[in-house]
Short mmCIF file of C-alpha atoms in Angstrom, two decimals:
data_model
loop_
_atom_site.label_atom_id
_atom_site.label_comp_id
_atom_site.label_asym_id
_atom_site.label_seq_id
_atom_site.Cartn_x
_atom_site.Cartn_y
_atom_site.Cartn_z
CA MET H 1 -18.46 5.20 -36.20
CA ALA H 2 -18.15 1.84 -34.44
CA ASN H 3 -16.94 3.55 -31.26
CA LYS H 4 -19.97 5.90 -31.24
CA LEU H 5 -22.31 2.94 -31.79
CA THR H 6 -20.73 1.06 -28.90
CA GLU H 7 -21.06 4.12 -26.67
CA ASN H 8 -24.80 4.46 -27.46
CA ASN H 9 -25.31 0.75 -26.89
CA ASP H 10 -23.45 1.10 -23.60
CA ASN H 11 -25.75 3.96 -22.55
CA PHE H 12 -28.81 1.84 -23.24
CA TYR H 13 -27.81 -1.39 -21.51
CA GLY H 14 -25.93 0.29 -18.68
CA TYR H 15 -23.37 -2.43 -17.99
CA LYS H 16 -20.07 -0.66 -17.41
CA ARG H 17 -17.16 -2.09 -15.47
CA SER H 18 -13.46 -1.46 -15.55
CA PRO H 19 -11.35 -4.48 -16.57
CA LYS H 20 -9.54 -4.41 -13.19
CA LYS H 21 -12.75 -5.11 -11.27
CA ARG H 22 -13.96 -7.96 -13.46
CA ALA H 23 -13.99 -11.44 -11.96
CA LYS H 24 -11.32 -13.64 -13.50
CA ALA H 25 -12.40 -16.57 -15.63
CA SER H 26 -10.53 -19.57 -16.94
CA GLU H 27 -8.57 -19.45 -20.20
CA SER H 28 -11.56 -20.65 -22.27
CA TYR H 29 -13.75 -17.66 -21.23
CA LYS H 30 -11.47 -14.76 -22.13
CA GLY H 31 -13.14 -11.38 -21.82
CA VAL H 32 -16.21 -12.71 -19.95
CA ASP H 33 -17.03 -11.21 -16.57
CA MET H 34 -18.13 -14.24 -14.56
CA GLU H 35 -19.56 -12.16 -11.70
CA PHE H 36 -21.87 -10.40 -14.16
CA GLU H 37 -22.81 -13.65 -15.91
CA SER H 38 -24.00 -15.23 -12.65
CA VAL H 39 -26.79 -12.71 -11.93
CA ASN H 40 -30.34 -12.67 -13.23
CA PRO H 41 -30.44 -10.17 -16.14
CA TYR H 42 -33.91 -8.89 -15.20
CA GLU H 43 -32.81 -8.22 -11.62
CA PHE H 44 -29.68 -6.51 -12.94
CA LYS H 45 -31.69 -4.23 -15.22
CA LYS H 46 -34.12 -3.42 -12.40
CA GLY H 47 -31.16 -2.68 -10.13
CA MET H 48 -29.51 -0.39 -12.68
CA TYR H 49 -32.69 1.65 -13.02
CA CYS H 50 -33.04 1.84 -9.23
CA GLU H 51 -29.43 2.78 -8.46
CA LEU H 52 -29.20 5.37 -11.23
CA GLU H 53 -32.48 6.87 -10.07
CA LYS H 54 -30.97 7.23 -6.59
CA MET H 55 -28.12 9.18 -8.22
CA GLY H 56 -30.63 11.46 -9.93
CA THR H 57 -30.10 10.34 -13.50
CA SER H 58 -31.53 7.83 -15.98
CA LEU H 59 -29.84 5.01 -17.83
CA ARG H 60 -29.65 6.92 -21.11
CA GLU H 61 -28.48 10.20 -19.59
CA SER H 62 -25.91 8.78 -17.19
CA GLU H 63 -22.18 9.12 -17.65
CA SER H 64 -19.77 6.20 -17.72
CA ASP H 65 -18.51 6.72 -14.15
CA GLN H 66 -22.10 6.80 -12.86
CA ARG H 67 -22.91 3.57 -14.71
CA GLU H 68 -19.74 1.94 -13.39
CA LYS H 69 -20.60 2.91 -9.80
CA ALA H 70 -24.19 1.70 -10.22
CA THR H 71 -22.99 -1.59 -11.73
CA GLU H 72 -20.71 -2.26 -8.76
CA THR H 73 -23.52 -1.49 -6.30
CA VAL H 74 -26.01 -3.69 -8.16
CA LEU H 75 -23.60 -6.63 -8.36
CA LYS H 76 -22.79 -6.31 -4.65
CA ASN H 77 -26.49 -6.29 -3.70
CA LEU H 78 -27.36 -9.19 -6.01
CA LYS H 79 -24.45 -11.22 -4.67
CA ASP H 80 -25.93 -10.97 -1.14
CA VAL H 81 -29.59 -11.47 -2.13
CA PRO H 82 -30.29 -12.75 -5.69
CA ALA H 83 -33.71 -11.04 -5.88
CA TYR H 84 -32.70 -7.87 -4.00
CA TYR H 85 -34.53 -5.34 -6.17
CA SER H 86 -37.72 -7.40 -6.48
CA TYR H 87 -37.77 -7.70 -2.69
CA MET H 88 -37.13 -3.95 -2.45
CA GLU H 89 -40.17 -3.24 -4.64
CA HIS H 90 -42.26 -5.62 -2.54
CA TYR H 91 -41.02 -3.98 0.66
CA GLU H 92 -41.86 -0.48 -0.59
CA ALA H 93 -45.32 -1.57 -1.72
CA THR H 94 -46.26 -3.36 1.51
CA THR H 95 -44.87 -0.71 3.86
CA ARG H 96 -46.07 2.30 1.86
CA ASN H 97 -48.67 3.60 4.34
CA MET H 98 -47.17 2.23 7.56
CA ASP H 99 -46.30 4.60 10.38
CA ARG H 100 -43.61 2.33 11.80
CA LYS H 101 -41.83 0.47 9.03
CA PRO H 102 -39.51 -2.47 9.75
CA SER H 103 -36.02 -2.14 8.34
CA PHE H 104 -35.37 -3.71 4.95
CA LYS H 105 -32.99 -6.28 6.48
CA THR H 106 -35.68 -7.33 8.97
CA PHE H 107 -38.12 -7.63 6.09
CA LEU H 108 -35.66 -9.87 4.22
CA LYS H 109 -35.26 -12.14 7.27
CA GLU H 110 -39.04 -12.59 7.40
CA LEU H 111 -39.05 -13.65 3.74
CA GLU H 112 -36.32 -16.29 4.16
CA GLY H 113 -38.76 -19.03 5.16
CA HIS H 114 -40.84 -18.50 2.01
CA SER H 115 -38.26 -19.17 -0.70
CA MET H 116 -38.44 -22.13 -3.08
CA LYS H 117 -37.42 -25.51 -1.70
CA GLU H 118 -36.89 -28.98 -3.05
CA VAL H 119 -39.82 -31.39 -3.18
CA GLY H 120 -38.87 -33.40 -0.08
CA GLU H 121 -38.24 -30.40 2.18
CA THR H 122 -41.00 -28.74 4.19
CA PHE H 123 -41.58 -25.10 5.02
CA THR H 124 -41.03 -23.98 8.60
CA GLU H 125 -43.96 -21.55 8.61
CA ASP H 126 -46.47 -23.35 6.42
CA LYS H 127 -50.00 -21.93 6.70
CA MET H 128 -51.51 -24.27 4.13
CA LYS H 129 -53.53 -27.30 5.22
CA GLU H 130 -52.88 -30.61 3.57
CA ILE H 131 -55.32 -31.22 0.73
CA LYS H 132 -57.36 -34.40 0.86
CA LEU H 133 -57.87 -36.08 -2.47
CA LYS H 134 -61.07 -37.87 -3.48
CA GLU H 135 -59.35 -41.22 -3.04
CA ASN H 136 -58.34 -40.35 0.51
CA ILE H 137 -61.87 -39.20 1.34
CA ARG H 138 -63.36 -42.42 -0.10
CA ALA H 139 -60.92 -44.51 1.92
CA GLU H 140 -61.84 -42.62 5.10
CA VAL H 141 -65.57 -43.09 4.43
CA ARG H 142 -65.07 -46.84 3.83
CA ASN H 143 -63.11 -47.12 7.08
CA LYS H 144 -65.89 -45.36 9.00
CA ILE H 145 -68.58 -47.60 7.43
CA ASN H 146 -66.52 -50.71 8.22
CA GLU H 147 -66.14 -49.57 11.83
CA LEU H 148 -69.90 -49.03 12.13
CA PHE H 149 -70.69 -52.48 10.71
CA LYS H 150 -68.20 -54.17 13.06
CA LYS H 151 -70.02 -52.69 16.06
#
């Protein structure tokens, strides 16, 4: 009974990996696949749906070898680009009606400059103008008035 329950649960969540391919962890994390733990679970789920759809099956109807192959592909893609499947959806939506589509890798290179950065860093291709606050505008008006009175 417990084995059947585990099998159904495995069909639903899709994560299937042979113990040989699991990333090794320290002694305190026995049985934990560290490569799987380092990816975003929502991206992983999106990737499993996408990869199994490419194989012509769904998550519930797939066999264990199909799930294992899809898991390896998803982990490889997410290791290279952490938001691979979100970017893939964005790519397919923006290039849907284009006659000449750029390759997906070219599309990813264009997106590199738009990722999140720390507060002190600036964007290389920033299209936003700097916002002037009310205080800055008041200071500029005072400076202009002072200049006019000095003349």
